[in-house]
XYZ file of C-alpha atoms in Angstrom:
572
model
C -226.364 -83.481 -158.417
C -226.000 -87.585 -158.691
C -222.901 -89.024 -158.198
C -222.078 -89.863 -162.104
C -222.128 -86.251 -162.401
C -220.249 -85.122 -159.216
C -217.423 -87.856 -160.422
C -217.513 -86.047 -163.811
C -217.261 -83.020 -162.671
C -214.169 -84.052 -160.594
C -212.590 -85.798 -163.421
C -212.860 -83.014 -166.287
C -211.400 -80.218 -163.153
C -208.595 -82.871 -163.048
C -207.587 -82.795 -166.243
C -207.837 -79.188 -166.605
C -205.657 -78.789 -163.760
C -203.372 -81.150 -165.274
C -203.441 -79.212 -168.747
C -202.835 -76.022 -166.931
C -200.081 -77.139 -164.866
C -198.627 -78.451 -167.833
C -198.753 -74.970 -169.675
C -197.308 -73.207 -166.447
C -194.024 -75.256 -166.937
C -194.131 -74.989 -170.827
C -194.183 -71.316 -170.117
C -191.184 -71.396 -168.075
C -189.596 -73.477 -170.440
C -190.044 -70.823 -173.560
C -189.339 -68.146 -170.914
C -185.788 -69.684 -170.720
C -185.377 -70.231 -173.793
C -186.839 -66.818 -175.684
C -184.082 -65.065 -172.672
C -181.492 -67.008 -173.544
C -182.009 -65.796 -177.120
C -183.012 -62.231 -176.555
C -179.626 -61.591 -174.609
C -177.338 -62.972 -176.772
C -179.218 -61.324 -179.460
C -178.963 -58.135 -177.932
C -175.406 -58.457 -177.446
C -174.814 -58.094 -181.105
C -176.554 -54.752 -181.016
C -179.126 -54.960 -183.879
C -181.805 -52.693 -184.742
C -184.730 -52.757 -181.734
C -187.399 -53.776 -184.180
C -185.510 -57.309 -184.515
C -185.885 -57.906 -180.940
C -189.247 -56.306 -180.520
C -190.794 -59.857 -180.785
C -188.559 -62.070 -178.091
C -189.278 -58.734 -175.939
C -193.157 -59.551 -176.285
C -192.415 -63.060 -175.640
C -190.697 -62.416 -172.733
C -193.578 -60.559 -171.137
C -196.091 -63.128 -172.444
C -194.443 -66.233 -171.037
C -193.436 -64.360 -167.759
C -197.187 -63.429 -167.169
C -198.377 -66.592 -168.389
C -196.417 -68.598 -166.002
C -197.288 -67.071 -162.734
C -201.426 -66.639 -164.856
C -201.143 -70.233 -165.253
C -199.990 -71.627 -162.297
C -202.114 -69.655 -160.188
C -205.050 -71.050 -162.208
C -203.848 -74.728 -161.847
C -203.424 -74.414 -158.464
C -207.138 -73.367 -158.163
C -208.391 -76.260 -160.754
C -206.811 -79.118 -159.210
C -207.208 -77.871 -155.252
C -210.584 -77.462 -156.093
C -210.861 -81.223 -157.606
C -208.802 -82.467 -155.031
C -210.800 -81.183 -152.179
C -213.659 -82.583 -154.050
C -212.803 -85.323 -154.293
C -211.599 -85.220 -150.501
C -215.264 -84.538 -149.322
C -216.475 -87.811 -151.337
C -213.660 -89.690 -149.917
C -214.503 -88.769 -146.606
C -217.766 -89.092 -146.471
C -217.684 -92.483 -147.776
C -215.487 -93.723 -145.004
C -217.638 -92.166 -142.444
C -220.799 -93.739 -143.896
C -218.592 -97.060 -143.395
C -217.747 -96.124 -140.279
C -221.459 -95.408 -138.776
C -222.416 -98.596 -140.806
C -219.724 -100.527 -138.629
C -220.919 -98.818 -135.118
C -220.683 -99.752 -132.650
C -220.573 -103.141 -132.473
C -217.690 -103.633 -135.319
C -215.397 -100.449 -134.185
C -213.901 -101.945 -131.845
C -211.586 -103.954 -134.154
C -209.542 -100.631 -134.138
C -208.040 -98.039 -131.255
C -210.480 -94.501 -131.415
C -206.314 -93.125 -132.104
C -206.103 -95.391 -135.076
C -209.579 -94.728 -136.310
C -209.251 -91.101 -136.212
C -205.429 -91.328 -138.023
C -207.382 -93.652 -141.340
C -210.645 -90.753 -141.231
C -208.085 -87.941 -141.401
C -204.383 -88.344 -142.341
C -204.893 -91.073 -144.196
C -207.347 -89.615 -146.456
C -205.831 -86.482 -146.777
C -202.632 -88.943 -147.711
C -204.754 -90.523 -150.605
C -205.742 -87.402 -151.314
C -202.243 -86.087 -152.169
C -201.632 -88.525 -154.371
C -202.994 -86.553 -157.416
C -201.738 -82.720 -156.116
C -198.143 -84.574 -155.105
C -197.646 -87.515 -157.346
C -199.812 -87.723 -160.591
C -199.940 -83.767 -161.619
C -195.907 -83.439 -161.331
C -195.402 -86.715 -163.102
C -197.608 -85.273 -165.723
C -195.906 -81.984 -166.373
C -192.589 -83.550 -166.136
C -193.089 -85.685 -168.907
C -195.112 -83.047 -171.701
C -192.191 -80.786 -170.548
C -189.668 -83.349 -170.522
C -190.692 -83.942 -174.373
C -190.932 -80.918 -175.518
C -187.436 -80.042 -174.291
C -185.998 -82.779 -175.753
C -187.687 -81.701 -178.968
C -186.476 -78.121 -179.306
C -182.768 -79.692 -178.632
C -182.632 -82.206 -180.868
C -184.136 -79.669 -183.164
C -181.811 -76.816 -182.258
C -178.938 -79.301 -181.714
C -179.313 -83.479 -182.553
C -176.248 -83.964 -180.314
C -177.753 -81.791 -177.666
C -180.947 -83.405 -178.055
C -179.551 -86.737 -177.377
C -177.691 -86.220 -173.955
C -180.708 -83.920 -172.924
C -182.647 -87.505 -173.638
C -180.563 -89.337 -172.025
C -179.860 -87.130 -168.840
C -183.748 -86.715 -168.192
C -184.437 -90.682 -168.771
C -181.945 -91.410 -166.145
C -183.654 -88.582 -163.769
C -186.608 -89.634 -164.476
C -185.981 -93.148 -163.839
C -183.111 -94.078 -161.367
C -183.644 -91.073 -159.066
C -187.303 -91.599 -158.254
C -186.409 -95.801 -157.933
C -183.600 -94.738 -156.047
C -185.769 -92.727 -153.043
C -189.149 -95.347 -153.653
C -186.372 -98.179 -152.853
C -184.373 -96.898 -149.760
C -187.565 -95.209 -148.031
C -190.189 -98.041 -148.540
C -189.648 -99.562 -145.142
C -189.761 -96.067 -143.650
C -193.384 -95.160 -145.554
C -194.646 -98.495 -144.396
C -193.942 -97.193 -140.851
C -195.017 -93.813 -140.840
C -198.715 -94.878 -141.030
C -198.612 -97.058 -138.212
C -196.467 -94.567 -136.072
C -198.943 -92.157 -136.714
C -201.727 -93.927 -135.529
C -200.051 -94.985 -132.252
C -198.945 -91.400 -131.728
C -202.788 -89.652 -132.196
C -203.529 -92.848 -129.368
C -201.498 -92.039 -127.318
C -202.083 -88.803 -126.861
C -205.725 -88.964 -127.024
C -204.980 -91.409 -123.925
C -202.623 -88.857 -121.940
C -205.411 -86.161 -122.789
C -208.641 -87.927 -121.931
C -207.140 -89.964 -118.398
C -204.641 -86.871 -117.623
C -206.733 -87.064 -113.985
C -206.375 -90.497 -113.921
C -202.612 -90.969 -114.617
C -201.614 -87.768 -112.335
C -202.977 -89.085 -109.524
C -201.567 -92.207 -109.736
C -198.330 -90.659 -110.585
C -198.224 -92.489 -113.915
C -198.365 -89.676 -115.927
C -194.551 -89.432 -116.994
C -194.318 -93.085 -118.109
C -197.442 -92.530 -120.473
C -195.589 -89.291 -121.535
C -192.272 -91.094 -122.292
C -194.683 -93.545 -123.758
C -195.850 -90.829 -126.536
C -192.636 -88.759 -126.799
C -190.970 -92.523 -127.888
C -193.963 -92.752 -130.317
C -192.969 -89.434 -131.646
C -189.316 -89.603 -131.576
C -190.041 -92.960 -134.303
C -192.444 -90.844 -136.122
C -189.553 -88.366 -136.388
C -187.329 -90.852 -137.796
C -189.535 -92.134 -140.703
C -189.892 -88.530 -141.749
C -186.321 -87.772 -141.947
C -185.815 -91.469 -143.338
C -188.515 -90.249 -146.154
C -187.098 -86.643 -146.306
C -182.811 -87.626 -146.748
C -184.254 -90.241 -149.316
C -185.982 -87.833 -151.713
C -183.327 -84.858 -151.003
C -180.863 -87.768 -152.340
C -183.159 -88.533 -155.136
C -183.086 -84.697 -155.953
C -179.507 -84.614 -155.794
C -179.295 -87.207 -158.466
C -181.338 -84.946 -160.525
C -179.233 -82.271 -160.424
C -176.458 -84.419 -160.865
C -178.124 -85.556 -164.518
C -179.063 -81.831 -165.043
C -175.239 -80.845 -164.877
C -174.355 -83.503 -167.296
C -177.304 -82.159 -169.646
C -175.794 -78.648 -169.500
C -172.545 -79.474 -169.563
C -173.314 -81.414 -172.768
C -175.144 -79.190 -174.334
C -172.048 -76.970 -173.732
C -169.613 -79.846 -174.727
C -171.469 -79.997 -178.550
C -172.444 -76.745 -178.898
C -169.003 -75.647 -178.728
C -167.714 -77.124 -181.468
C -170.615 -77.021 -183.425
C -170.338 -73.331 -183.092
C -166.880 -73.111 -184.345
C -168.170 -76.013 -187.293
C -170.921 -73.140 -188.493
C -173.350 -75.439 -187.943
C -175.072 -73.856 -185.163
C -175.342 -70.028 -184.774
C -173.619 -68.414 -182.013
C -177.285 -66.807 -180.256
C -178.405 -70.165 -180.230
C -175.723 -71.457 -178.082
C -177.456 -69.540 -174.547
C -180.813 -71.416 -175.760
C -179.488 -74.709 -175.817
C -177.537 -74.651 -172.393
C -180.125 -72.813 -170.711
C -182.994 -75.612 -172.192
C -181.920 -78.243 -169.581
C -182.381 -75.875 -166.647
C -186.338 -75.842 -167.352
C -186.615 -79.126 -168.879
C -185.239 -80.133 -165.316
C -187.596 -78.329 -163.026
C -190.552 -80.494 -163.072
C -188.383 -83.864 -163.339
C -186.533 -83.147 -159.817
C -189.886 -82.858 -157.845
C -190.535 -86.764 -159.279
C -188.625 -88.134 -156.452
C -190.852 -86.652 -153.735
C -193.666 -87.580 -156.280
C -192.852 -91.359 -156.044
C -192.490 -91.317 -152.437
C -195.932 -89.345 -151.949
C -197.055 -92.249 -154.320
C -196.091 -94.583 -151.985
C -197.722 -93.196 -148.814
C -200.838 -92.514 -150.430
C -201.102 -96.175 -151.536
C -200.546 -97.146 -148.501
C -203.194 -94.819 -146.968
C -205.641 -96.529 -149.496
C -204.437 -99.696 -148.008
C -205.532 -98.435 -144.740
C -208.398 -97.391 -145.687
C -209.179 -100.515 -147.825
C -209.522 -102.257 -144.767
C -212.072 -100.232 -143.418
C -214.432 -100.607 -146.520
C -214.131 -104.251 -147.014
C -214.847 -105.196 -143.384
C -217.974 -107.104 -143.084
C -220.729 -105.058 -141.474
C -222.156 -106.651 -138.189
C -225.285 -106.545 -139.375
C -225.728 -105.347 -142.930
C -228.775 -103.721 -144.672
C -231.029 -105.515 -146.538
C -231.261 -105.513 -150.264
C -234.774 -104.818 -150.888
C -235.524 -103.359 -147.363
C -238.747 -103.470 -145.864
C -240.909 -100.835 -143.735
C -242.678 -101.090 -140.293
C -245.896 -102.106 -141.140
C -248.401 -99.262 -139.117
C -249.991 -100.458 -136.173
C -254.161 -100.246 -137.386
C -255.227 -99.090 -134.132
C -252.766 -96.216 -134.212
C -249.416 -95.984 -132.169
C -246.128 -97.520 -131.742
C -245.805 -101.354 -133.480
C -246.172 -104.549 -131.399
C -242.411 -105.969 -130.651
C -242.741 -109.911 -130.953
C -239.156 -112.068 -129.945
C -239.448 -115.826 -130.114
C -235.986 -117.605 -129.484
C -233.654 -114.190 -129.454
C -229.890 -115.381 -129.545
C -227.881 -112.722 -129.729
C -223.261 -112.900 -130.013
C -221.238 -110.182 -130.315
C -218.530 -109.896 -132.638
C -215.519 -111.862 -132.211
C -217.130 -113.622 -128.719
C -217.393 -117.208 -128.679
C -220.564 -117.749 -126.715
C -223.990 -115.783 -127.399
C -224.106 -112.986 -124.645
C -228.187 -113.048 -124.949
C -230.081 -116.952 -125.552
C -233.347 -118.161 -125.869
C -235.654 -115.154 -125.237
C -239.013 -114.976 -125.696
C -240.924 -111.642 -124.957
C -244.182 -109.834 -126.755
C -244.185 -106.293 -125.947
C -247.731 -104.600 -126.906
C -248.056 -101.293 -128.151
C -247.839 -98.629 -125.143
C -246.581 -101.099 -123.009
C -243.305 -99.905 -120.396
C -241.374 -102.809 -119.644
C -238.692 -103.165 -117.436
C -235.550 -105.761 -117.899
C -233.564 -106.639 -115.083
C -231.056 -108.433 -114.210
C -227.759 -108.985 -113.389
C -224.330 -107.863 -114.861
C -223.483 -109.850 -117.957
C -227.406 -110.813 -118.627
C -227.897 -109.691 -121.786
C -229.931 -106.276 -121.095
C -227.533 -104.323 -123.057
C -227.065 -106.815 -125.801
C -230.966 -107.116 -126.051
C -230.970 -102.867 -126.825
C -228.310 -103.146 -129.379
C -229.988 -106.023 -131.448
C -233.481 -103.642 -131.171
C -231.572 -100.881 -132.331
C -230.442 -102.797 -135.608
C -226.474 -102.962 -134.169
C -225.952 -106.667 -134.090
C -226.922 -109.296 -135.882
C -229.488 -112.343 -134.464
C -231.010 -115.845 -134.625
C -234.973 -115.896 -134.247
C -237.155 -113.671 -134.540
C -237.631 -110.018 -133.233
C -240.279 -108.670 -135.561
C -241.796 -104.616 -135.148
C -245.272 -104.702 -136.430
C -245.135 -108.455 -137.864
C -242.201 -107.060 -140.092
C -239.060 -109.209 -139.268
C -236.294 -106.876 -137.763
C -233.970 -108.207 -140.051
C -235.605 -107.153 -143.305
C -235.329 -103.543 -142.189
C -232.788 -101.130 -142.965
C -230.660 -99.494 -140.212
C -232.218 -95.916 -141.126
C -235.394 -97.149 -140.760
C -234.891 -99.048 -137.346
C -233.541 -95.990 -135.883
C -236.505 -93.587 -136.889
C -238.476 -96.208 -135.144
C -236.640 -96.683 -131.941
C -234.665 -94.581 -130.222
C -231.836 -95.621 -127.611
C -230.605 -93.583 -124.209
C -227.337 -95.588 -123.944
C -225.853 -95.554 -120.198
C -222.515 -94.208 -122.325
C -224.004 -91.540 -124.059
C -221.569 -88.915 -125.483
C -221.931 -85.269 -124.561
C -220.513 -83.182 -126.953
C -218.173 -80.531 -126.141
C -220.513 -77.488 -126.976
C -223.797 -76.305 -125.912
C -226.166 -77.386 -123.838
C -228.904 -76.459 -126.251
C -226.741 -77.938 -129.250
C -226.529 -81.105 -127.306
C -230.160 -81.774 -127.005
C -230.930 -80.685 -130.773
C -228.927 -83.662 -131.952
C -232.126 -85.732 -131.380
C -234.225 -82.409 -133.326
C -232.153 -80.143 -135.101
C -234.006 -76.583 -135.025
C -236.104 -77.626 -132.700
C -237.194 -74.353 -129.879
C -235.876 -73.706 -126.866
C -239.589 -74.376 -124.808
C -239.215 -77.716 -126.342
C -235.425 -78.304 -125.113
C -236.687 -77.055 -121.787
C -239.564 -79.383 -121.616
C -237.357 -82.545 -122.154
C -235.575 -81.269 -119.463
C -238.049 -80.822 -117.149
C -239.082 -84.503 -118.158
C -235.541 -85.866 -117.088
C -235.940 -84.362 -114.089
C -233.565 -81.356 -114.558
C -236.015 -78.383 -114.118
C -234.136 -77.222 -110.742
C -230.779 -77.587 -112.249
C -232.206 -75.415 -115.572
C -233.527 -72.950 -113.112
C -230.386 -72.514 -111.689
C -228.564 -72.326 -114.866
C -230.438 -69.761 -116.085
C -230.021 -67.265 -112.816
C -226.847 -67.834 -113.305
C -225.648 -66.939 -117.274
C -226.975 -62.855 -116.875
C -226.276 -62.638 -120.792
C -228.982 -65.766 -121.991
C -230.405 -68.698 -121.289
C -229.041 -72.213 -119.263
C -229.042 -73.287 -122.367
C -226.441 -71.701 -123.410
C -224.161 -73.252 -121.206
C -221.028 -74.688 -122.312
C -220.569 -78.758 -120.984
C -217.292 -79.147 -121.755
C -215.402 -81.952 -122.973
C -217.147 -85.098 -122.786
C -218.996 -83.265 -120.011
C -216.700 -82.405 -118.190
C -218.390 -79.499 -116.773
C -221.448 -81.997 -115.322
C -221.539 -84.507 -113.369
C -222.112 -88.363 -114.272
C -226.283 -88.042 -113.217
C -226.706 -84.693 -114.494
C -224.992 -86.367 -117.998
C -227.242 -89.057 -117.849
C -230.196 -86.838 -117.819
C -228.791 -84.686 -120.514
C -228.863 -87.860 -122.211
C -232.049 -88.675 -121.368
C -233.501 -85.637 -122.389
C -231.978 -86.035 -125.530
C -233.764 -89.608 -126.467
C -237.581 -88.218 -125.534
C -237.135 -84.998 -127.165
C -236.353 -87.113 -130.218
C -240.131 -88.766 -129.803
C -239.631 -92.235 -131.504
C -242.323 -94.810 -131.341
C -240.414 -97.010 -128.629
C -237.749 -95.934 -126.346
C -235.109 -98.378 -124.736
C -233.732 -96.026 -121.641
C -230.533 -98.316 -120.577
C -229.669 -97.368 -117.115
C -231.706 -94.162 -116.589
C -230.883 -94.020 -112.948
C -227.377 -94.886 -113.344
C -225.117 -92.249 -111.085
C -228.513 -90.676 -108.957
C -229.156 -91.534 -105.567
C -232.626 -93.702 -104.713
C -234.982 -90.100 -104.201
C -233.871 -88.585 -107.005
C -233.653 -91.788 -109.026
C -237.454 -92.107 -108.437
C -238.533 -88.481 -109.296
C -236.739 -89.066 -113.029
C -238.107 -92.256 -113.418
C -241.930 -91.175 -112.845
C -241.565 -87.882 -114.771
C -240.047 -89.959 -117.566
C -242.863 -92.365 -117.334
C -245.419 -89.684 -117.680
C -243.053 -88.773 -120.332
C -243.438 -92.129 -122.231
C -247.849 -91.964 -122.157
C -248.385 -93.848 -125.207
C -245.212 -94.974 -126.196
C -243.820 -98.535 -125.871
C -240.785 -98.437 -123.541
C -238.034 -100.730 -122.268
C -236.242 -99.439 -119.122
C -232.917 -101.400 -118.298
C -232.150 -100.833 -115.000
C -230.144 -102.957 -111.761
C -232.261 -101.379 -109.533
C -236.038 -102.383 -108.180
C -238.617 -100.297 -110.122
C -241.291 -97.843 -108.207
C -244.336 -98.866 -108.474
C -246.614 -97.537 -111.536
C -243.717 -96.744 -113.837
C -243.838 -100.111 -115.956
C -246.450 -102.239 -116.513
C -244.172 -105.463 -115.741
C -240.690 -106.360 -114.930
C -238.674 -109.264 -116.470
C -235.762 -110.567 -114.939
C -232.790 -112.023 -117.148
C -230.524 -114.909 -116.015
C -227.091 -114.766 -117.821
C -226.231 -117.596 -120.721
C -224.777 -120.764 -118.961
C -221.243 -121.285 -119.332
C -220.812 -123.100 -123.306
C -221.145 -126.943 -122.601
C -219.817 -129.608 -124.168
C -220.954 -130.006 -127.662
C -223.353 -133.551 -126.754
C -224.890 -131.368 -124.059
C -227.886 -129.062 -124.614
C -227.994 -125.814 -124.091
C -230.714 -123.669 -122.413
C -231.627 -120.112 -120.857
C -234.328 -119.158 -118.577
C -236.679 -116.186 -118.583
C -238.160 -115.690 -115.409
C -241.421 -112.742 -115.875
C -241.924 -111.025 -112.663
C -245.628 -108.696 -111.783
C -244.822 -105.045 -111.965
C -243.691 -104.091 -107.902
């Protein structure tokens, strides 16, 4: 289904929703009114086959009502979460378009407060705000059309008395809790922060007895959260009052005309229920506009939010017309060419990788060195399509830069040195890099990341499956930092790209064991073009040659030149 279609579709369950919610309330409205009638017709005692008809109307509209509403309920929560999904999706598209290098313009807290609360927020804005305004006014006119019909008089106070609820009490609660709904967003966001940050360094801040400072912290957070809610809530409950202030004055009006009128023989004594109980449904849609409003409000400031996700300028967008890697003609993994590679993150003033020039041919394992603050890690990003660059990095002759991120990725794949382990599975976590892909295959990667003891192990000790089966935890938690690394690891070969950039492989192992991953992963990486970032000295045979990276010099003044140097080492 395209999207034209899916947006259709969303739009015509919208409308039905709003045409059945609007027949739920005109159904309570005749309900009222066909009671009103039947009683005091009753009263007078006629023959049963005069009432037989307001008796059938009775039942209709009473089924009808509850028929209807159910059915709008369905209908619009249906288009609504529809539309939810698209929403959603959209923004996390955006999101993964922005990662990783332009996230962190925003706290994870804040980020995960805009991809859920405030979405849901927009989201509400057609179930909260634009379905009751609806209903309110078709029901609003009708009512005032069976008064003045029943009763001009009538008619015009019922006029009047909804105008000024529908009016004054919504401005009323959208004036007085505007500053309160420009808070609650923000609050939010600091609150999901801060407890994401009390949750994920609880070890951290109870051992340095911190801990009830970053608790005060959130429960201050919370207590202001707190406030704008009750701020938002005594605002519309004042808002309602007003409505049922201008609902008395209908009824009493209606009573106040239809009193006299009665006595004047100009209105007929049965009708006199109808038009004083009128007003009571007219009113029922009309006092849930002042919560409508506000929910109005927050959801347009939700879309604000959210707004500022979508515009923000992608670090390095996607190419019109992209390109493709151009296949190597001897077979295997594209040549990597870099002539004058200047790399700058965003928001830094200086490049954090300058003047590198580096031909890596297909098959070939190289390993970058160097130290802290060199560039290594801003050379994998710009390889892995994250960050935009002057000069020229080109896979296959193709310039990186006229590739789409998609198509970088299913090229090269990336074993960060942060790499996230997810809290599920062990078996779940490697099939990120191949979904369905069997378990000899997940235990092979293993084995190639040097894990095949720890496996072993795993697996004598879960009597109802596999070590793969084994629950990590949290972020891990249930590993430690090498055997996460490996995980990692593991993950990137079994995903089998053409070249491989393993940053830090041996980050958190001790020199033996560092060794034994490194030369399994190398036989591993047999005819695959590999960059291994590492601090430490290499063992012999695993790349083919080493390069060493000297940091940027410190910017200079702007008459001075600037320069970097390469220095290419022999393989140890």
């Amino acid at each position: 289904m395209n999207t034209a279609r899916i947006r259709n579709t969303i739009a015509l369950r919208l409308g039905a929703g709003a045409a059945l919610g609007a027949l739920s309330q005109l159904s309570a409205l005749a309900l009222l009114a066909v009671s009103g009638y039947l009683i005091s017709r009753a009263w007078q005692q006629p023959p049963i086959l005069y009432l037989m008809w307001a008796v059938t109307s009775v039942r209709l509209f009473g089924i009808s009502r509850g028929v209807l509403r159910y059915a709008e309920r369905l209908v619009s929560h249906d288009a609504a979460f529809r539309g939810l999904e698209r929403l959603r999706l959209a923004v996390w598209r955006k999101l993964v378009r922005l990662a990783p290098a332009g996230l962190p313009v925003w706290r994870s807290g804040d980020l995960q407060a805009r991809l859920i609360d405030d979405v849901d927020g927009v989201g509400d804005r057609w179930l909260r705000g634009t379905l009751p305004a609806i209903s309110a006014a078709i029901v609003a006119i009708a009512a005032v059309t069976l008064q003045f019909t029943l009763l001009p008089a009538a008619g015009i106070i019922l006029a009047a008395s909804l105008g000024a609820a529908a009016l004054l009490a919504p401005a009323l609660a959208a004036w007085s809790s505007r500053l309160a709904m420009r808070t609650t967003a923000a609050a939010r966001a600091d609150l999901t922060h801060g407890v994401q940050s009390c949750l994920h360094g609880r070890e951290e801040l109870v051992a340095t007895g911190t801990d009830t400072v970053a608790l005060e912290r959130v429960l201050h957070t919370d207590a202001q959260l707190r406030a704008a809610h009750a701020r938002i809530a005594w605002t519309a409950g004042l808002g309602q009052g007003a409505g049922l202030l201008a609902m008395a004055v209908a009824v009493l009006g209606a009573l106040a005309t239809g009193i006299p009128a009665l006595g004047a023989g100009t209105l007929d004594g049965v009708l006199l229920a109808v038009i004083t109980l009128v007003p009571l449904a007219a009113f029922e849609p009309v006092l849930a506009l002042p919560a409508a409003v506000q929910q109005a409000g927050i959801a347009k400031d939700c879309g604000r939010r959210l707004v500022e996700i979508t515009e923000t300028a992608e670090p390095r967008p996607d190419p019109v017309e992209p390109l493709e890697v151009e296949p190597n003609p001897a077979g295997g993994p594209p040549y990597i060419e870099i002539k004058r590679l200047a790399v700058t993150w965003p928001g830094s003033p200086a490049p954090a990788l300058k003047g590198l020039d580096l031909t890596i041919q297909p098959g070939e394992r190289v390993g970058i060195t160097g130290p802290s603050g060199s560039g290594k890690s801003t050379l994998a990003a710009a390889l892995m399509g994250f960050l935009p660059y002057e000069g020229n990095l080109r896979f296959g002759g193709v310039e990186l830069s006229e590739l789409d991120g998609d198509t970088i990725r299913q090229t090269v794949g990336l074993c960060s040195q942060n790499a996230h382990i997810f809290d599920t599975t062990l078996a779940e976590n490697l099939r990120l890099a191949r979904p369905g892909a069997p378990e000899t295959e997940l235990a092979r990667a293993l084995r190639w990341a040097g894990l095949r003891d720890w496996l072993d192990a795993l697996d004598r000790a879960n009597a109802n499956g596999t070590g793969l089966d084994t629950l990590l935890g949290e972020h891990g938690r249930a590993v430690s930092g090498g055997e996460r690394g490996r995980i990692a690891l593991a993950r990137c070969l079994l995903a089998d790209r053409e070249v491989l950039i393993l940053d830090e492989p041996d980050a958190h192992l001790d020199a033996a064991t560092a060794e034994r991953v490194l030369r399994t992963t190398a036989a591993a990486l047999e005819g695959k073009t590999a960059i291994i970032i590492t601090h430490r000295p290499l063992p012999a045979g695993v790349v083919d040659r080493v390069i060493s990276l000297d940091p940027p010099p410190v910017p200079a003044p702007r008459d001075a030149p600037n320069s970097s140097t390469v220095d290419i080492a022999p393989a140890v």
